[in-house]
Amino acid sequence: MKILVCISKAPDTTAKIAFTDGNTKFDENGVQFIVNPYDEWYALVRGLELKEANGGTVTVLNVGGAENDPVIRKALAIGADDAVRIDASTTDALSVAKQIAAYAKEQSYDMILCGKETIDYNGSQVAGMVAELMNLPYVSLATKLDVNGSTATIERDVEGGVEVVEVSGAFVLSAAKGMAEARIPNMRGIMAARTKPLAVVPAIETSAKTSIKSFELPPAKSACKLVDAANVEELVNLLHNEAKAI
Amino acid sequence: MSILIYADTSNGALTKNAFEAVNYGAQLAQKTGDVAVAVVTGSASGLEELGKYGVNKVIHVADAGLDNFDPQKVTHVINEVANAQGAKTIIFSHDYAGKSVAPRLAAKLDAGLVTGAVAIPNTDGGFVVKKAVFSGKAFANVEISSDVKIISVLPNSIEKQIGEGSASVENMSVDVPSTGLTVKEVRKESTELSLTEADIVVSAGRGLKGPENWGMIEELAHELGAATACSRPVADIGWRPHHEHVGQTGIAIRPNLYFAIGISGAIQHLAGVNGSKVIVVINTDAEAPFFKAADYGIVGDAFEVVPKLIEAVKKLKAS
């Protein structure tokens, strides 16, 4: 079983969100970068579990510059066998998807696993785009993945419920919470990661279809109106008459 | 030119998100002078209703092969309909269906896609769409430069403009390709309200002390017609199912009213709920960070406050 897991670099979940250059760039000053949690906790770990049960390999793939290597090594420390970095500066999701698809088309993976979205741009785009570019089935927001021979049984979230689908042959999946439990890399994994192969492959030509013009922060919230615990009815009155929410 | 909007259905009925996406497309069409057309796939009824949300025409591709949702098939169908209608802008809801289809379609058409839009695009000398980024902690204004433009609308983020009228429904047949995907089963939790579609959400955390104490949360939710949710620790220790976990690594919701009971308000939790219109926090700890993000708060013990709250809501409903 040959598994590809696409990983993205993202700011730590506790990072302070601020912008520079006239609100056109994310301020990376003092920000720690991590493997995007959906990619790591759910897609990568489930890929590793499948490999441990059925044999095979797990390759992690990242699109970006050499500054992403420490984050890629973290994914190797968790247990991926090898890594590929496509040496492209990332512009928009479609460009990234084209890089991934161009590489993956040559490799005959049994499955391509991604996280459901990155926690910075919240695009939820790349996995579906890769599927279309490779003409493969795509199962989004998957919470469970089991494989039996060349058939995969996948559960995915839908509005107010769960859908169970079966896919024969190769597919692309985006993983959501429930797919696996996060793993913490151990010392042996961290040591091994230093010497695992990290191949750098050249990028293909792409052109961006979208570009970020500016960022803005949400308006500050006005102060919380506190209601006395002995006067709960007052809260209900405020919600009904003032906030008109009930 | 026309703006095509994909209106999703659940069990053959249009979803709340579908109405919102259609209205978004209609508002954009009004601004740009285009014609808004909706498209529905699979068996569905009540499509005339979309007239109230601003479209005069609904294209219905009623092939039974589309009753079970397969993004690959739906992408193919929408592409055919978009060609037939000469659509240059295609709108989805940023819901489960939209997240599956919009990226595929963007790749197929080599089109720029902005997901999670929170406002009608600014078309003054360009085409710029505002979207939520950093899990709701900021917004980005994203320009789409391609000829065909695709947008998915973040649920519960625009003011709907509801009018009169009924849409005409045109049937269209499209050859549906076969794919490697088969839907085996759909389990709808019919007794529960969908968390992402609920107007009111009642959420609780570790302050509840154990799963056996959720009865009052469910009762309050029932009285308010609300969905129930929980914080990450509570889902991780198995007190509540994973699909109830709201937050940065669970699901993000934007209800009109969000109750956080016994949740301290870690930054990751806030990221999943900060799009809520009104936030109410009930916590014993007056220093809980959640109060800074709240509109209304009660410093007090959930076990005393919640039962009183249930009574007060019952009283309001009876009045």
XYZ file of C-alpha atoms in Angstrom:
565
model
C 0.000 0.000 0.000
C 1.506 3.243 -1.185
C 0.158 6.235 0.718
C 0.805 9.911 0.070
C -0.014 12.405 2.813
C -0.022 16.081 1.854
C 1.095 18.340 4.666
C 0.978 22.073 4.999
C 2.854 24.400 7.305
C 0.608 26.460 9.589
C 1.063 28.886 12.464
C 0.643 27.305 15.895
C -2.972 27.336 17.120
C -2.079 29.825 19.869
C -0.210 32.228 17.533
C -1.103 35.892 17.747
C -2.722 36.956 14.495
C -1.308 40.263 13.230
C -0.386 41.721 9.854
C 2.404 43.869 8.430
C 3.175 45.805 5.225
C -0.047 47.792 5.309
C -2.101 44.739 6.329
C -1.046 42.745 3.275
C 1.179 40.131 4.951
C 0.785 37.812 7.937
C 3.206 38.888 10.648
C 5.432 35.832 11.196
C 7.423 37.589 13.898
C 7.590 35.305 16.934
C 5.207 32.795 15.390
C 5.964 29.126 15.761
C 5.061 26.977 12.765
C 3.664 23.480 12.994
C 2.367 20.780 10.674
C -1.236 21.787 9.970
C -3.171 19.856 12.678
C -5.715 18.261 10.328
C -2.886 16.992 8.118
C -0.848 15.658 11.014
C -3.328 14.430 13.610
C -5.807 12.847 11.257
C -4.423 12.272 7.731
C -0.847 11.330 8.623
C -1.660 9.240 11.682
C -4.374 7.263 9.874
C -1.951 6.693 6.992
C 0.597 5.319 9.470
C -1.998 3.066 11.113
C -2.942 1.615 7.734
C 0.701 1.032 6.884
C 1.298 -0.670 10.235
C -1.676 -2.971 9.652
C -1.196 -3.725 5.958
C 2.411 -2.937 5.106
C 3.520 -0.368 2.568
C 4.944 3.113 2.701
C 3.820 6.558 3.828
C 5.338 9.516 2.000
C 4.665 13.062 3.147
C 4.580 15.822 0.562
C 4.855 19.555 1.063
C 4.856 22.389 -1.439
C 7.130 25.235 -0.389
C 10.648 26.513 0.169
C 13.510 25.155 2.301
C 12.130 27.066 5.299
C 9.483 24.326 5.521
C 12.015 21.550 6.132
C 11.807 21.602 9.964
C 8.040 21.075 9.756
C 8.530 18.245 7.234
C 11.051 16.610 9.614
C 8.387 16.673 12.323
C 6.108 14.593 10.096
C 9.007 12.185 9.529
C 9.527 12.003 13.297
C 5.918 10.933 13.749
C 6.610 8.015 11.428
C 6.438 8.804 7.713
C 9.015 6.842 5.721
C 10.187 9.598 3.463
C 9.315 13.103 2.342
C 9.056 15.103 -0.834
C 9.167 18.870 -1.002
C 8.131 20.483 -4.264
C 10.267 23.568 -4.433
C 7.633 26.151 -5.315
C 6.675 29.395 -3.678
C 3.022 28.925 -2.780
C 0.601 31.366 -4.347
C -2.949 30.035 -4.355
C -4.589 26.671 -3.701
C -4.995 25.770 -7.358
C -1.271 26.316 -8.003
C -0.425 24.097 -5.039
C -2.861 21.429 -6.229
C -1.301 21.473 -9.705
C 2.147 20.928 -8.198
C 0.902 17.992 -6.131
C -1.056 16.429 -9.007
C 1.854 16.761 -11.458
C 4.106 14.893 -9.042
C 1.590 12.305 -7.819
C 0.487 11.324 -11.330
C 3.914 9.762 -11.863
C 3.905 7.760 -8.626
C 0.776 5.521 -8.618
C -0.279 6.059 -5.009
C -3.134 3.941 -3.664
C -4.475 6.916 -1.759
C -3.743 10.581 -1.219
C -4.672 11.837 2.240
C -4.997 15.513 3.194
C -6.378 17.416 6.155
C -9.814 18.979 5.680
C -8.387 22.505 5.652
C -5.418 24.504 6.896
C -5.937 26.522 10.039
C -4.533 29.700 8.465
C -6.379 30.258 5.182
C -9.198 27.777 5.900
C -9.490 27.084 2.192
C -10.583 23.440 2.117
C -9.582 23.495 -1.552
C -6.373 21.625 -2.345
C -7.549 18.032 -1.826
C -10.623 18.391 -4.049
C -8.575 20.119 -6.729
C -5.947 17.350 -6.697
C -8.739 14.779 -7.107
C -10.161 16.571 -10.131
C -6.747 17.127 -11.729
C -6.016 13.398 -11.345
C -9.570 12.349 -12.223
C -9.931 10.412 -8.953
C -12.858 10.080 -6.547
C -12.756 12.554 -3.664
C -14.191 11.974 -0.220
C -14.186 15.149 1.834
C -14.444 15.586 5.615
C -13.835 11.905 6.276
C -13.980 10.682 9.859
C -13.240 6.969 9.327
C -11.175 5.075 6.750
C -10.823 1.320 6.450
C -9.189 -0.581 3.625
C -9.898 -4.092 2.424
C -7.832 -5.043 -0.609
C -8.468 -2.433 -3.287
C -11.706 -1.241 -1.679
C -11.829 1.529 0.903
C -14.803 2.118 3.183
C -15.011 5.707 4.331
C -17.352 7.588 6.623
C -17.788 11.276 6.001
C -19.696 14.042 7.707
C -22.742 15.367 5.922
C -25.359 17.885 7.067
C -26.850 16.388 10.227
C -25.451 12.916 9.800
C -22.879 10.523 8.453
C -22.512 9.027 4.995
C -20.762 5.729 4.366
C -19.103 5.403 0.962
C -17.103 2.707 -0.736
C -14.341 3.558 -3.179
C -12.609 1.119 -5.487
C -9.142 1.999 -6.700
C -7.123 5.098 -5.905
C -8.806 8.090 -4.256
C -8.196 11.421 -2.559
C -9.531 12.065 0.949
C -9.667 15.035 3.305
C -9.566 14.053 6.959
C -11.586 15.574 9.794
C -11.667 14.950 13.533
C -12.389 11.367 14.482
C -10.167 9.800 11.814
C -7.323 9.050 14.259
C -5.787 10.125 17.559
C -2.843 12.523 17.448
C 0.575 10.961 18.104
C 3.474 12.592 19.896
C 6.850 11.845 18.305
C 9.211 9.900 20.574
C 12.969 10.387 20.846
C 13.703 7.460 18.529
C 11.392 8.932 15.900
C 12.996 12.348 16.192
C 16.499 10.857 15.810
C 15.430 8.704 12.854
C 13.778 11.671 11.149
C 17.138 13.391 10.738
C 18.363 10.777 8.316
C 15.137 9.864 6.505
C 15.089 10.857 2.815
C 13.687 14.301 2.010
C 13.680 14.702 -1.758
C 13.421 18.169 -3.239
C 11.765 18.171 -6.645
C 11.522 21.129 -9.026
C 8.216 22.933 -9.454
C 6.161 23.127 -12.626
C 4.986 26.456 -14.101
C 1.661 27.626 -12.691
C -0.158 30.932 -12.514
C -2.286 32.063 -9.598
C -5.989 32.755 -10.131
C -6.503 34.432 -6.775
C -4.415 36.808 -4.673
C -4.867 38.332 -1.235
C -5.186 42.120 -1.480
C -5.421 42.848 2.239
C -6.200 41.452 5.669
C -8.366 42.927 8.373
C -9.056 42.070 11.984
C -12.615 41.761 13.257
C -13.965 44.771 15.155
C -13.340 44.612 18.891
C -16.131 43.044 20.897
C -17.920 45.410 23.285
C -17.788 44.551 26.957
C -19.693 41.538 28.240
C -22.914 42.388 30.043
C -22.899 40.461 33.306
C -26.131 39.247 34.843
C -26.372 38.180 38.475
C -26.595 34.417 38.998
C -29.618 34.958 41.222
C -31.442 36.732 38.415
C -31.393 34.301 35.502
C -34.731 35.585 34.208
C -33.011 38.889 33.449
C -30.663 37.067 31.037
C -33.617 35.557 29.206
C -35.261 39.004 29.011
C -32.103 40.538 27.567
C -31.759 37.762 25.003
C -35.379 38.169 24.035
C -35.820 41.959 24.085
C -32.345 43.395 23.555
C -30.410 40.818 21.511
C -33.604 39.489 19.897
C -31.898 36.107 19.770
C -34.658 33.999 21.350
C -24.169 36.660 -18.520
C -25.463 34.529 -15.750
C -24.518 33.606 -12.241
C -25.149 29.959 -11.458
C -25.877 28.871 -7.894
C -25.741 25.275 -6.716
C -28.649 24.693 -4.320
C -28.034 21.624 -2.197
C -30.795 19.348 -0.968
C -31.127 16.956 1.931
C -33.653 14.131 1.550
C -35.058 15.923 -1.509
C -35.683 19.235 0.264
C -33.653 22.421 -0.144
C -31.358 23.173 2.795
C -31.115 26.416 4.716
C -27.628 26.862 3.266
C -29.052 26.464 -0.245
C -31.461 29.357 0.289
C -28.636 31.500 1.585
C -26.294 30.690 -1.324
C -29.078 31.373 -3.831
C -29.815 34.705 -2.198
C -26.107 35.576 -2.230
C -25.976 34.863 -5.972
C -29.154 36.877 -6.557
C -27.792 39.859 -4.621
C -24.565 39.701 -6.636
C -26.513 39.467 -9.911
C -28.523 42.531 -8.962
C -25.295 44.424 -8.397
C -23.588 43.314 -11.625
C -26.642 43.264 -13.892
C -26.339 39.515 -14.510
C -29.078 36.904 -14.336
C -29.079 34.524 -11.365
C -29.985 30.899 -12.098
C -30.070 28.058 -9.569
C -29.186 24.432 -10.257
C -30.433 21.435 -8.278
C -29.235 17.853 -8.751
C -31.093 14.635 -7.936
C -34.692 14.074 -6.872
C -36.052 17.184 -5.168
C -39.269 19.121 -4.746
C -40.379 22.595 -3.692
C -37.852 24.266 -5.996
C -40.287 27.073 -6.957
C -39.665 28.404 -3.448
C -36.269 29.679 -4.650
C -38.151 32.517 -6.382
C -38.505 34.219 -3.009
C -34.737 34.204 -2.697
C -34.188 36.044 -5.959
C -33.927 33.614 -8.879
C -36.492 33.346 -11.656
C -35.159 30.118 -13.053
C -34.094 26.802 -11.556
C -32.387 24.136 -13.656
C -33.250 20.729 -12.269
C -31.090 17.778 -13.272
C -33.261 15.109 -11.691
C -31.254 12.016 -12.685
C -31.736 9.367 -9.999
C -28.005 8.616 -10.336
C -27.464 11.911 -8.523
C -29.636 11.102 -5.505
C -26.603 9.799 -3.681
C -24.040 12.540 -3.416
C -20.869 12.000 -5.455
C -18.772 15.171 -5.891
C -17.263 13.868 -9.137
C -20.709 13.462 -10.718
C -22.068 16.728 -9.369
C -18.994 18.585 -10.652
C -19.566 17.154 -14.102
C -23.254 18.124 -14.070
C -22.676 21.673 -12.821
C -20.018 22.178 -15.480
C -22.507 21.119 -18.168
C -25.201 23.405 -16.788
C -22.743 26.313 -16.454
C -21.781 25.883 -20.117
C -25.407 25.737 -21.219
C -26.228 28.874 -19.214
C -23.069 30.774 -20.119
C -22.302 31.199 -16.425
C -19.109 33.050 -15.559
C -19.665 33.095 -11.802
C -20.637 29.989 -9.855
C -21.793 30.081 -6.238
C -21.898 27.331 -3.587
C -22.555 27.226 0.108
C -19.391 26.528 2.092
C -21.103 23.479 3.557
C -20.396 19.775 3.284
C -21.518 19.577 -0.340
C -19.906 22.841 -1.425
C -16.586 21.889 0.142
C -16.589 18.719 -1.955
C -17.674 20.147 -5.294
C -16.365 23.742 -5.505
C -12.640 22.801 -5.486
C -13.189 20.087 -8.115
C -15.033 22.506 -10.351
C -12.342 25.174 -9.902
C -9.685 22.695 -11.013
C -11.815 21.547 -13.947
C -12.407 25.105 -15.173
C -8.988 26.444 -14.148
C -10.945 29.040 -12.185
C -10.114 31.081 -9.108
C -12.044 29.944 -6.027
C -12.688 31.783 -2.782
C -14.195 29.599 -0.059
C -16.005 30.843 3.034
C -17.058 34.248 1.666
C -18.710 36.516 4.244
C -19.842 39.387 1.999
C -21.075 40.109 -1.519
C -17.992 40.667 -3.748
C -16.657 44.150 -4.272
C -16.801 44.631 -8.060
C -15.498 48.191 -8.241
C -12.663 47.808 -10.730
C -12.005 44.164 -9.881
C -13.608 41.209 -8.188
C -12.646 41.040 -4.525
C -14.238 38.631 -2.076
C -13.994 38.972 1.691
C -13.481 35.689 3.512
C -12.773 34.548 7.045
C -9.202 33.337 7.662
C -7.170 32.152 10.664
C -10.235 30.292 11.927
C -12.306 33.458 12.163
C -9.589 35.504 13.880
C -9.204 37.697 10.760
C -10.578 38.370 7.297
C -8.818 38.461 3.927
C -9.889 40.369 0.834
C -9.116 38.037 -2.050
C -9.107 39.069 -5.680
C -10.162 36.541 -8.326
C -8.440 37.244 -11.638
C -9.658 34.330 -13.785
C -12.468 34.629 -16.323
C -14.657 32.119 -14.475
C -15.040 32.864 -10.778
C -16.202 30.476 -8.067
C -17.282 31.425 -4.553
C -18.554 29.419 -1.602
C -20.552 31.333 1.010
C -19.887 30.827 4.715
C -23.221 29.731 6.252
C -25.117 32.346 8.257
C -22.948 35.227 7.106
C -25.119 37.418 4.881
C -28.360 39.275 5.491
C -30.950 37.520 3.379
C -33.259 39.661 1.226
C -36.479 37.727 0.852
C -39.062 38.789 -1.723
C -42.120 37.399 -3.441
C -42.573 35.165 -6.436
C -42.051 31.687 -7.617
C -39.227 30.375 -9.788
C -39.859 28.416 -12.966
C -38.260 24.987 -12.934
C -36.675 23.680 -16.135
C -35.641 20.074 -16.382
C -32.347 19.344 -18.045
C -30.830 15.965 -18.674
C -27.111 15.437 -18.428
C -25.221 12.200 -18.982
C -23.922 11.276 -15.556
C -20.528 9.571 -15.669
C -19.786 6.482 -13.620
C -17.140 6.790 -10.921
C -15.303 4.555 -8.489
C -17.426 5.773 -5.582
C -20.575 4.164 -4.200
C -22.664 5.570 -1.375
C -23.542 2.626 0.864
C -25.535 4.288 3.584
C -26.591 7.687 4.890
C -27.255 7.886 8.603
C -29.129 11.068 9.399
C -29.492 11.844 13.061
C -33.044 12.946 12.477
C -33.836 13.658 16.115
C -30.958 16.092 16.399
C -30.727 19.466 14.767
C -27.722 19.854 12.473
C -25.051 21.758 14.379
C -23.897 23.837 11.432
C -27.435 24.823 10.492
C -28.805 25.548 13.966
C -29.749 29.128 14.860
C -29.057 28.457 18.525
C -26.362 26.193 19.946
C -25.988 25.138 23.580
C -22.450 23.999 24.287
C -20.860 22.672 27.443
C -17.387 21.766 28.654
C -15.448 20.192 31.471
C -17.250 22.389 33.972
C -20.100 19.878 33.732
C -17.913 17.328 35.569
C -19.181 14.214 33.782
C -21.251 12.903 30.868
C -24.126 12.021 33.212
C -24.771 15.734 33.740
C -25.653 16.520 30.134
C -29.376 15.991 30.699
C -29.914 19.629 31.651
C -27.900 20.790 28.619
C -30.072 18.701 26.331
C -33.204 19.966 28.069
C -32.142 23.593 27.673
C -31.335 22.938 24.002
C -34.714 21.293 23.549
C -36.554 24.246 25.083
C -34.655 26.686 22.845
C -34.919 24.565 19.692
C -31.127 24.462 19.756
C -28.406 21.991 18.769
C -25.931 20.740 21.371
C -22.150 21.052 21.126
C -19.111 20.626 23.334
C -15.495 21.655 23.848
C -12.514 19.595 22.708
C -11.508 18.016 26.064
C -15.031 16.734 26.523
C -15.014 15.065 23.090
C -11.494 13.724 23.623
C -12.341 11.998 26.908
C -15.449 10.560 25.319
C -18.135 12.356 27.341
C -19.666 13.522 24.073
C -19.365 12.361 20.444
C -16.610 13.870 18.282
C -19.063 15.427 15.865
C -20.220 17.768 18.645
C -16.730 19.243 19.115
C -16.655 22.860 18.038
C -13.377 24.738 17.834
C -10.376 25.251 15.643
C -9.741 21.543 15.158
C -13.355 20.429 15.346
C -16.019 22.226 13.413
C -16.583 25.958 13.129
C -20.112 27.255 13.649
C -21.783 30.651 13.280
C -25.168 30.483 15.015
C -27.210 33.523 15.981
C -26.894 32.568 19.631
C -24.205 30.472 21.326
C -24.340 29.352 24.955
C -20.994 28.307 26.454
C -21.554 26.535 29.747
C -18.577 25.467 31.826
C -16.141 26.222 28.987
C -13.185 28.435 29.891
C -12.711 29.760 26.355
C -9.296 28.627 25.134
C -8.200 30.462 21.987
C -8.724 27.283 19.927
C -12.320 26.978 21.105
C -13.052 30.660 20.463
C -11.764 30.256 16.909
C -14.588 27.843 16.194
C -17.387 29.995 17.582
C -16.293 33.617 17.179
C -18.577 34.034 14.179
C -21.624 33.618 16.467
C -23.820 36.725 16.547
C -24.506 36.612 20.291
C -22.413 34.688 22.839
C -23.597 33.868 26.365
C -21.084 32.507 28.862
C -21.920 30.750 32.110
C -18.886 29.936 34.223
C -17.957 29.772 37.903
C -14.650 31.492 37.205
C -15.066 35.238 36.669
C -11.556 35.272 35.169
C -12.416 32.725 32.435
C -11.133 34.153 29.120
C -14.470 33.384 27.471
C -16.098 36.382 29.221
C -13.910 38.687 27.084
C -15.496 37.243 23.940
C -19.023 37.160 25.350
C -21.968 39.510 24.934
C -23.746 38.300 28.066
C -22.406 36.398 31.008
C -23.316 34.881 34.327
C -20.638 34.134 36.882
C -22.118 31.147 38.621
C -22.418 27.415 38.987
C -23.910 25.733 35.927
C -25.736 23.247 38.164
C -27.661 26.125 39.734
C -27.925 28.474 36.753
C -28.950 26.073 33.983
C -32.080 24.651 35.685
C -33.203 28.239 36.394
C -32.485 29.134 32.805
C -34.654 26.253 31.592
C -37.525 27.503 33.781
C -37.076 31.090 32.563
C -37.112 29.995 28.918
C -40.244 27.901 29.533
C -41.875 30.921 31.132
C -40.947 33.146 28.184
C -42.354 30.634 25.723
C -45.590 30.392 27.706
C -46.036 34.177 27.808
